[in-house]
């Protein structure tokens, strides 16, 4: 069973490629989070978790969701983290989750994909994003074949810096930087409601045809990057930056 969380589509694409090769079904963690119910899954095939990297680890909402979900059947677990460069020591935290959930850790792999963090960092142009996605595909296919064959992923090399980034830096990153107070919608907004429908945490309500952020945000970038008319900005930092968004409905 392929479980994926994705704000802007990179991880969804990786999950699709893996599901096609392994002839396995895909489960959207976004949809599960939106429904807000406790889930139980029964899988004959290995459990494959495909997510973006947030602060050198799996997104906290995904770690929590795995923790709260019941998995029956096959206990072999793989983790595929899309990133823009480094997933740090996400390895250690995926192993910890496996231990707690009594799953067999079959490895973690990072796949560089386009930077989607338009609220915080400069993002690549549309053409650069296309090139990065194409360059990532052979590595994703290789992982898919390893999963199909039941092979473990090789252990990644972890530096002291990786441990600091995924540990204490991750710990201060969320309370310090992950909030929705910087989001605004301009007069370009056409009241389509896509931002509200796509938010995996149901954090956006439409009031008089305009989005209002309610204070429970994980910075997935689905709202700002997926707005069809680029009406959403994050403070001044997102102005003029390309929005990478390849998520399919
Ligand atoms: C909140 C946030 C934190 C991120 N932190 C990292 C990071 O620590 N390391 C990294 O390489 N990329 C980081 N990125 C980039 C994303 O992991 C990368 O673009 C990912 O492929 C996006 O996947 P998605 O399109 O499935 O949402 C971050 C992006 C966001 C939005
Ligand atoms: S997605 Fe953009 S245009 Fe649509 S409601 Fe949200 S802000 Fe407005
Ligand atoms: S408010 Fe926007 S950035 Fe925050 S979780 Fe929802 S869609 Fe993602």
PDB file of C-alpha atoms and ligand atoms in Angstrom, residues 184-186 188-198 204 206 209-211 213 222-224 226-232, ligand 2:
ATOM      1  CA  UNK A 184      -3.068  37.114   2.483  1.00  0.00           C
ATOM      2  CA  UNK A 185      -5.328  36.945  -0.585  1.00  0.00           C
ATOM      3  CA  UNK A 186      -5.310  39.918  -2.950  1.00  0.00           C
ATOM      4  CA  UNK A 188      -7.014  38.973  -7.828  1.00  0.00           C
ATOM      5  CA  UNK A 189      -8.926  36.222  -5.926  1.00  0.00           C
ATOM      6  CA  UNK A 190     -11.754  34.794  -8.070  1.00  0.00           C
ATOM      7  CA  UNK A 191     -13.437  33.030  -5.106  1.00  0.00           C
ATOM      8  CA  UNK A 192     -12.938  29.563  -6.644  1.00  0.00           C
ATOM      9  CA  UNK A 193     -12.488  27.974  -3.182  1.00  0.00           C
ATOM     10  CA  UNK A 194      -9.645  25.696  -4.353  1.00  0.00           C
ATOM     11  CA  UNK A 195      -7.348  26.805  -1.532  1.00  0.00           C
ATOM     12  CA  UNK A 196      -9.974  25.850   1.071  1.00  0.00           C
ATOM     13  CA  UNK A 197     -10.824  22.520  -0.602  1.00  0.00           C
ATOM     14  CA  UNK A 198      -7.174  21.497  -0.953  1.00  0.00           C
ATOM     15  CA  UNK A 204      -9.044  27.714   5.337  1.00  0.00           C
ATOM     16  CA  UNK A 206     -14.215  31.058   2.690  1.00  0.00           C
ATOM     17  CA  UNK A 209     -15.802  34.678  -1.181  1.00  0.00           C
ATOM     18  CA  UNK A 210     -12.294  35.196   0.257  1.00  0.00           C
ATOM     19  CA  UNK A 211     -10.059  32.751   2.147  1.00  0.00           C
ATOM     20  CA  UNK A 213      -6.676  31.157   7.552  1.00  0.00           C
ATOM     21  CA  UNK A 222      -0.939  23.812  -1.355  1.00  0.00           C
ATOM     22  CA  UNK A 223      -2.959  27.017  -0.965  1.00  0.00           C
ATOM     23  CA  UNK A 224      -0.380  29.552  -2.123  1.00  0.00           C
ATOM     24  CA  UNK A 226      -2.109  25.971  -6.168  1.00  0.00           C
ATOM     25  CA  UNK A 227      -4.067  29.235  -6.458  1.00  0.00           C
ATOM     26  CA  UNK A 228      -4.922  29.470 -10.175  1.00  0.00           C
ATOM     27  CA  UNK A 229      -4.534  33.257 -10.294  1.00  0.00           C
ATOM     28  CA  UNK A 230      -1.624  33.692  -7.843  1.00  0.00           C
ATOM     29  CA  UNK A 231      -3.811  35.729  -5.519  1.00  0.00           C
ATOM     30  CA  UNK A 232      -2.116  34.404  -2.365  1.00  0.00           C
TER      31      UNK A 232
HETATM   32  S1  LIG B   2      -7.483  29.515  -4.721  1.00  0.00           S
HETATM   33 FE1  LIG B   2      -6.942  31.664  -5.109  1.00  0.00          FE
HETATM   34  S2  LIG B   2      -8.597  32.437  -6.382  1.00  0.00           S
HETATM   35 FE2  LIG B   2      -9.342  30.531  -5.479  1.00  0.00          FE
HETATM   36  S3  LIG B   2     -10.400  31.199  -3.581  1.00  0.00           S
HETATM   37 FE3  LIG B   2      -8.295  30.712  -3.009  1.00  0.00          FE
HETATM   38  S4  LIG B   2      -7.222  32.712  -3.125  1.00  0.00           S
HETATM   39 FE4  LIG B   2      -9.139  32.923  -4.266  1.00  0.00          FE
END
